PDB file of C-alpha atoms in Angstrom:
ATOM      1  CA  UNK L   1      73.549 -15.946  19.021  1.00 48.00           C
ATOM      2  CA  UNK L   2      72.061 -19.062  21.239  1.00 55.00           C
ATOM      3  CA  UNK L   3      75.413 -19.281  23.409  1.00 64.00           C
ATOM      4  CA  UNK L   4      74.869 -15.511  24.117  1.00 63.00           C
ATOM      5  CA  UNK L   5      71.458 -16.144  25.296  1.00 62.00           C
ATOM      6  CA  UNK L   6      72.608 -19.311  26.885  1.00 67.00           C
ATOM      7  CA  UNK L   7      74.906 -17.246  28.920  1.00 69.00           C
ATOM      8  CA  UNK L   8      72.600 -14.954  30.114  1.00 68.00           C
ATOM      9  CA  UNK L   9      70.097 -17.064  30.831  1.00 69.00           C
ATOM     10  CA  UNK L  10      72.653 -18.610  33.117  1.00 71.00           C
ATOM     11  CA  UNK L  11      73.821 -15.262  34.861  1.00 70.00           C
ATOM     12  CA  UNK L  12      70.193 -15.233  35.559  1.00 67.00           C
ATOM     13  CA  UNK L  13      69.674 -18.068  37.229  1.00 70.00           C
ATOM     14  CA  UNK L  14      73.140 -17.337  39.576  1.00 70.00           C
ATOM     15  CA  UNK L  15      71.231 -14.291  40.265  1.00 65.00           C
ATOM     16  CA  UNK L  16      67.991 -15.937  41.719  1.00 63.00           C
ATOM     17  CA  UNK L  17      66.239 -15.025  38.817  1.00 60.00           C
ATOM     18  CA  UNK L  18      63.827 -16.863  37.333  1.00 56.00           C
ATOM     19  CA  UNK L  19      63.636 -15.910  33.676  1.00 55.00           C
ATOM     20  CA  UNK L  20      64.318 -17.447  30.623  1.00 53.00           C
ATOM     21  CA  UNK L  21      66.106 -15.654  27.925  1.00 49.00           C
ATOM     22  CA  UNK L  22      65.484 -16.427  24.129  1.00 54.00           C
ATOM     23  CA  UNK L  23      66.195 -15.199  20.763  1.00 53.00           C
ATOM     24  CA  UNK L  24      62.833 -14.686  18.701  1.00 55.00           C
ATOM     25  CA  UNK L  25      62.106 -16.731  15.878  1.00 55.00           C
ATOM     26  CA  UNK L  26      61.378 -13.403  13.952  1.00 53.00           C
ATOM     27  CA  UNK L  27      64.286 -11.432  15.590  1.00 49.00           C
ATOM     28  CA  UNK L  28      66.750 -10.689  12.010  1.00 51.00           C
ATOM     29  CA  UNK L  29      68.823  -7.964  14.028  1.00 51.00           C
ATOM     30  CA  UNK L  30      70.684 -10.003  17.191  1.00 54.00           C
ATOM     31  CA  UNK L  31      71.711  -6.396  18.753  1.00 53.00           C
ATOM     32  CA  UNK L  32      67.965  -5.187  19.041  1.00 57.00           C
ATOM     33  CA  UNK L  33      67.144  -8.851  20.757  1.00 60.00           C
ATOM     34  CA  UNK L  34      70.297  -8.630  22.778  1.00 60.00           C
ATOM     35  CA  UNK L  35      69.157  -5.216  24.172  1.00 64.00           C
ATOM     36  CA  UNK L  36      65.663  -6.145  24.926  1.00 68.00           C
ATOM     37  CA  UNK L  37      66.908  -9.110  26.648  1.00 67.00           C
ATOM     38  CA  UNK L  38      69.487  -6.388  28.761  1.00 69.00           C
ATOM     39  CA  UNK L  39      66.228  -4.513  29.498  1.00 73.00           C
ATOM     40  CA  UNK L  40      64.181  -7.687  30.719  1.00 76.00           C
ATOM     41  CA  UNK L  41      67.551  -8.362  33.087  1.00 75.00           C
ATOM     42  CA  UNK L  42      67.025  -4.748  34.454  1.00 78.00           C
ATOM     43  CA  UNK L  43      63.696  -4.347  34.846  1.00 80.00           C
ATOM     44  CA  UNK L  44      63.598  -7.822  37.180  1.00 79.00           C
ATOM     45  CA  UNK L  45      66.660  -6.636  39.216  1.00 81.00           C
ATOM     46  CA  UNK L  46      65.120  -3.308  39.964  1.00 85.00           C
ATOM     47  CA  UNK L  47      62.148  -5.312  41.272  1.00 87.00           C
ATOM     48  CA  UNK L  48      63.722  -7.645  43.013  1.00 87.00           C
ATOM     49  CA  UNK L  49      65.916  -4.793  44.473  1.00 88.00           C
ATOM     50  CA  UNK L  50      62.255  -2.934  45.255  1.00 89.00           C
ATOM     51  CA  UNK L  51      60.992  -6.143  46.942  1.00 91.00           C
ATOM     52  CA  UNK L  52      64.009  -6.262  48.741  1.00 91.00           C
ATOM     53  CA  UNK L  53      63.796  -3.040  50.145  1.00 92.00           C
ATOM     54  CA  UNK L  54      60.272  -3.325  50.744  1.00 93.00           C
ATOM     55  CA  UNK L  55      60.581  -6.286  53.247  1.00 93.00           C
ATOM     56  CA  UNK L  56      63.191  -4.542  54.873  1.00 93.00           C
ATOM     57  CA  UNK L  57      61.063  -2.040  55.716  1.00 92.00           C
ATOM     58  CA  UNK L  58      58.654  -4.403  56.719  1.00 94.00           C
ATOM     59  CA  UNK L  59      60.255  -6.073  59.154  1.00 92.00           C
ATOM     60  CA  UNK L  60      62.291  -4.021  60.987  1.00 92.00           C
ATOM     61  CA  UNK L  61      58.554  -1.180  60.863  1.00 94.00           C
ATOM     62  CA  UNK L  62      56.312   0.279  63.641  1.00 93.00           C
ATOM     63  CA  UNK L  63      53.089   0.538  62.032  1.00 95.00           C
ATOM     64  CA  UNK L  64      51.940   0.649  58.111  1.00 96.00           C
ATOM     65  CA  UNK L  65      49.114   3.137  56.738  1.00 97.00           C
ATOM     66  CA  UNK L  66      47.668   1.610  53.540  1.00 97.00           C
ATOM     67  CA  UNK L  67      45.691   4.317  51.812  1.00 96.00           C
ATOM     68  CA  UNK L  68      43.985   4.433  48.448  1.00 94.00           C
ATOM     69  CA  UNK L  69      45.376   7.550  45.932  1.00 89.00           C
ATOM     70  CA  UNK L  70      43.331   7.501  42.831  1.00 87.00           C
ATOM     71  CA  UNK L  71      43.404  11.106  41.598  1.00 88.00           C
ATOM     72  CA  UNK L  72      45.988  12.599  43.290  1.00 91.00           C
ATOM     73  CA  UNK L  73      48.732  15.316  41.104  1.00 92.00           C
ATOM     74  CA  UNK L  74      52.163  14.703  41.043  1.00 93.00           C
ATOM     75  CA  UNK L  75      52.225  17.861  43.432  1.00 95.00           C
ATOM     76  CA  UNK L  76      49.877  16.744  46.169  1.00 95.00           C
ATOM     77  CA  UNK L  77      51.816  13.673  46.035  1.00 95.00           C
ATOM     78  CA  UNK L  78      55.123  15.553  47.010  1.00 95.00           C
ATOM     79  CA  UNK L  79      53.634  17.757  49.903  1.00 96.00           C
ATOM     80  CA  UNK L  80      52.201  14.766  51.234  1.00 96.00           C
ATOM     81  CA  UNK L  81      55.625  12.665  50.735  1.00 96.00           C
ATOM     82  CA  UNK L  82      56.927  16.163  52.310  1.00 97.00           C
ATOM     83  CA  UNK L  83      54.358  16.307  54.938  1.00 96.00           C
ATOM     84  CA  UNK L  84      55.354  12.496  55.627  1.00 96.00           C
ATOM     85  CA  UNK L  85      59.315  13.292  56.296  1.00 96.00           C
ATOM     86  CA  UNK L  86      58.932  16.279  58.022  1.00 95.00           C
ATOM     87  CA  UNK L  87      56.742  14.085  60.492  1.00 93.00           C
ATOM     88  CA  UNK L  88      59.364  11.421  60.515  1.00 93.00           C
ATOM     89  CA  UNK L  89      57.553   8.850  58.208  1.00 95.00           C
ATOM     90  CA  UNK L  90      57.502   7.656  54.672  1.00 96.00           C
ATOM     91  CA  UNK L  91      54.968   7.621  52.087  1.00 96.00           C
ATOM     92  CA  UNK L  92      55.641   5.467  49.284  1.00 94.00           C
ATOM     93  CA  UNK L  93      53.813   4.064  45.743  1.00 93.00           C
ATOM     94  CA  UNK L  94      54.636   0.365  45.204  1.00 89.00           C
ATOM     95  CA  UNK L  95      53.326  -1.941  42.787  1.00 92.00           C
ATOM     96  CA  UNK L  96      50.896  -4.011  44.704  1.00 94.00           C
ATOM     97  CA  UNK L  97      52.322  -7.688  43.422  1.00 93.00           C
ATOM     98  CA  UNK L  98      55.667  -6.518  44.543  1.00 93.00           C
ATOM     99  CA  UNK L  99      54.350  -4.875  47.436  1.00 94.00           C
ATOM    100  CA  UNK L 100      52.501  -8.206  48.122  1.00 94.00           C
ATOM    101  CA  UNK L 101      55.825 -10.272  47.737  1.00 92.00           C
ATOM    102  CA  UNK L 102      57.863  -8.047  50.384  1.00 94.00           C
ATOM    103  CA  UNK L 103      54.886  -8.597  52.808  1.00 94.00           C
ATOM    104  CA  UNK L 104      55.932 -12.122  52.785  1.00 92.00           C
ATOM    105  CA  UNK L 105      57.418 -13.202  55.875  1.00 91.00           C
ATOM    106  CA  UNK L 106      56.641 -10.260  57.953  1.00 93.00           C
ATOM    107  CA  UNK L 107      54.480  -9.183  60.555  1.00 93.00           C
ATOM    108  CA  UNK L 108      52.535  -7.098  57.993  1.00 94.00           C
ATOM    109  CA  UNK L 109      51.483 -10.241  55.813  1.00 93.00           C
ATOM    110  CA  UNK L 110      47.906  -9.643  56.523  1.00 93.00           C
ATOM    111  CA  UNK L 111      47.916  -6.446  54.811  1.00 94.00           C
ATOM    112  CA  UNK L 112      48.053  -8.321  51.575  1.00 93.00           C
ATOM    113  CA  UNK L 113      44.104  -8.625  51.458  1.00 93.00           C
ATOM    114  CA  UNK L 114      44.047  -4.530  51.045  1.00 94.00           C
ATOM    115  CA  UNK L 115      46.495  -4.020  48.524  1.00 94.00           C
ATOM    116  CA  UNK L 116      43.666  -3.469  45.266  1.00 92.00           C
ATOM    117  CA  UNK L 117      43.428  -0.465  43.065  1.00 91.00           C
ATOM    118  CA  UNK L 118      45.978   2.356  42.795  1.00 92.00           C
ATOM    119  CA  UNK L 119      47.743   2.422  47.142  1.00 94.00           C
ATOM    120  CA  UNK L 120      50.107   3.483  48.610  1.00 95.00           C
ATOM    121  CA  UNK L 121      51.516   2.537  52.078  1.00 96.00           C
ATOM    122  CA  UNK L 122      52.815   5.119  54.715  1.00 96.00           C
ATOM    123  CA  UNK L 123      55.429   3.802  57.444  1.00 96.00           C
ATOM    124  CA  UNK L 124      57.433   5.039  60.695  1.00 94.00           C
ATOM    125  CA  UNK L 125      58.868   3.759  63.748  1.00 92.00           C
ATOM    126  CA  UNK L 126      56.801   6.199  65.388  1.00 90.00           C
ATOM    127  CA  UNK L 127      53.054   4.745  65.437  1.00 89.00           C
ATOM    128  CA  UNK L 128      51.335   8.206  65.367  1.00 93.00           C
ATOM    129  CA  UNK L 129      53.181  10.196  62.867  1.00 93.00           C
ATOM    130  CA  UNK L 130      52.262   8.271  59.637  1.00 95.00           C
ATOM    131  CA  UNK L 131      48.344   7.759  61.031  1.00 95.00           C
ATOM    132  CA  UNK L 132      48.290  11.563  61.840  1.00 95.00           C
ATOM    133  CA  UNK L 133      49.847  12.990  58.813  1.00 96.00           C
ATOM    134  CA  UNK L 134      47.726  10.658  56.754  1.00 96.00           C
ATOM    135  CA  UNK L 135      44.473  11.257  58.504  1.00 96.00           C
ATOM    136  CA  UNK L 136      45.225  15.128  58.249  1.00 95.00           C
ATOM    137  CA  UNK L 137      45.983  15.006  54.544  1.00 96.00           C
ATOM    138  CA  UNK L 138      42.991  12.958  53.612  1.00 95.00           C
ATOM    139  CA  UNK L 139      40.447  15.641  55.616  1.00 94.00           C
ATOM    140  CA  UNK L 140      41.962  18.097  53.092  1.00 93.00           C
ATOM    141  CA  UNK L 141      42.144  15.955  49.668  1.00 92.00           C
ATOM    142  CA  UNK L 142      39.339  13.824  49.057  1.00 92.00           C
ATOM    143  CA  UNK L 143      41.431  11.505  46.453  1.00 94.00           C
ATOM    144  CA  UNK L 144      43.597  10.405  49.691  1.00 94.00           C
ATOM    145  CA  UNK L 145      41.262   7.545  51.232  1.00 95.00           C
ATOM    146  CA  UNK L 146      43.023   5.361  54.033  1.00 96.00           C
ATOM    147  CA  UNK L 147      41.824   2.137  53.744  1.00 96.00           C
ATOM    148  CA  UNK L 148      43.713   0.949  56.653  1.00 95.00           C
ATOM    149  CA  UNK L 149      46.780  -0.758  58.458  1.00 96.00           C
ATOM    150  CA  UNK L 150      48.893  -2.391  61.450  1.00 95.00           C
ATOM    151  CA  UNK L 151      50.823  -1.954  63.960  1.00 93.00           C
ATOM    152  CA  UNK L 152      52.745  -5.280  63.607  1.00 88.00           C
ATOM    153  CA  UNK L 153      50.620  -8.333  63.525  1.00 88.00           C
ATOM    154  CA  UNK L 154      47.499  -5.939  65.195  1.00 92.00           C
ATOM    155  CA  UNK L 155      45.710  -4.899  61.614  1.00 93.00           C
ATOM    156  CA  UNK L 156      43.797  -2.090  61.926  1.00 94.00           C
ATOM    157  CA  UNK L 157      40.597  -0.737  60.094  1.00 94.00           C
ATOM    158  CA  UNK L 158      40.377   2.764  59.551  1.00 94.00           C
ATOM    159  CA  UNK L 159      38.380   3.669  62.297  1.00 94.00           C
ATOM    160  CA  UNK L 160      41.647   2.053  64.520  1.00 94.00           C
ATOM    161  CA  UNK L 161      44.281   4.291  62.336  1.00 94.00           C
ATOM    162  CA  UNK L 162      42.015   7.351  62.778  1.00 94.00           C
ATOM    163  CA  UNK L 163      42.411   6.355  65.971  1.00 93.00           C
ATOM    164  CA  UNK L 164      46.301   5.991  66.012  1.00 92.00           C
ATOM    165  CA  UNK L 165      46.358   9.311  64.478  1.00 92.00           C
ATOM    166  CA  UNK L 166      44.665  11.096  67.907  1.00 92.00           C
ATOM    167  CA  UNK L 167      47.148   9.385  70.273  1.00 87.00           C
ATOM    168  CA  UNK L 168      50.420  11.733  71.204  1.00 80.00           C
ATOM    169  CA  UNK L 169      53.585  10.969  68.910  1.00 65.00           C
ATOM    170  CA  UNK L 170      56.543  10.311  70.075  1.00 60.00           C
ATOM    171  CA  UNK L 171      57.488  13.652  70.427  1.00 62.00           C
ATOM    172  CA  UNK L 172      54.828  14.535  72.585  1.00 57.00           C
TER     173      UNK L 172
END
């Protein structure tokens, strides 16, 4: 039982991961500790896989909407995801601490200091679209609050995204 967790503690650490895996002093059924240590493994690649995606996005962004959602249905959520595509941006729900990590090393780092509470961060390589569609969906739904952004290292407060969202988009 030790070498197996010996093992994947070291597949672990090959991966970049820093996690210890060890049987439980309790633990009389090695399978059931086995698979919760399989789970563990999975649930820190996904993140590091989400944090890895995130920074992507981060670097390579126009501009980033940071709104608050506190309230919203699982159905408002997908018109405005909808709403969000069909305006050639994405709206997505991130787990600030991970969201926080991908901001590392990007021009967005300064967001970090709004990322509190239940957010959400809207992003596009067109500056307008994700301010407008945001802007426009929080006029209609009061549980959509933007909180504000950036447009690289420029942050902006909400008055300067309400702003964005009046300028023409790219396809104007």
């Amino acid at each position: 039982r030790g070498r197996v967790f010996f093992q994947l503690s070291k597949m672990l650490e090959r991966q970049g991961i820093n996690h210890r895996v060890k049987p439980t002093p309790d633990s009389r059924n090695d399978v059931a500790t086995l698979d919760s240590a399989m789970g563990t493994i999975k649930q820190a690649l996904e993140k590091e896989k989400t944090v890895a995606s995130l920074n992507e996005v981060f670097s390579s962004t126009a501009v980033v909407v940071v709104t608050q959602n506190s309230g919203l249905t699982v159905a408002q959520l997908t018109n405005l995801r909808r709403e969000m595509r069909e305006a050639g941006a994405n709206f997505k729900v991130a787990k600030n601490r991970l969201t926080k990590l991908a901001l590392r090393g990007t021009p967005y780092e300064s967001l970090s200091d709004l990322l509190a509470g239940p957010t959400a961060i809207a992003y596009s390589d067109d500056v307008v679209a994700p301010a407008r569609v945001a802007a426009k969906f929080a006029k209609a739904n009061d549980q959509l609050v933007i909180i504000g952004g950036a447009m690289g290292q420029t942050v902006l407060d909400v008055g300067g995204v309400e702003a964005l969202a009046q300028l023409p988009s790219l396809d104007e």
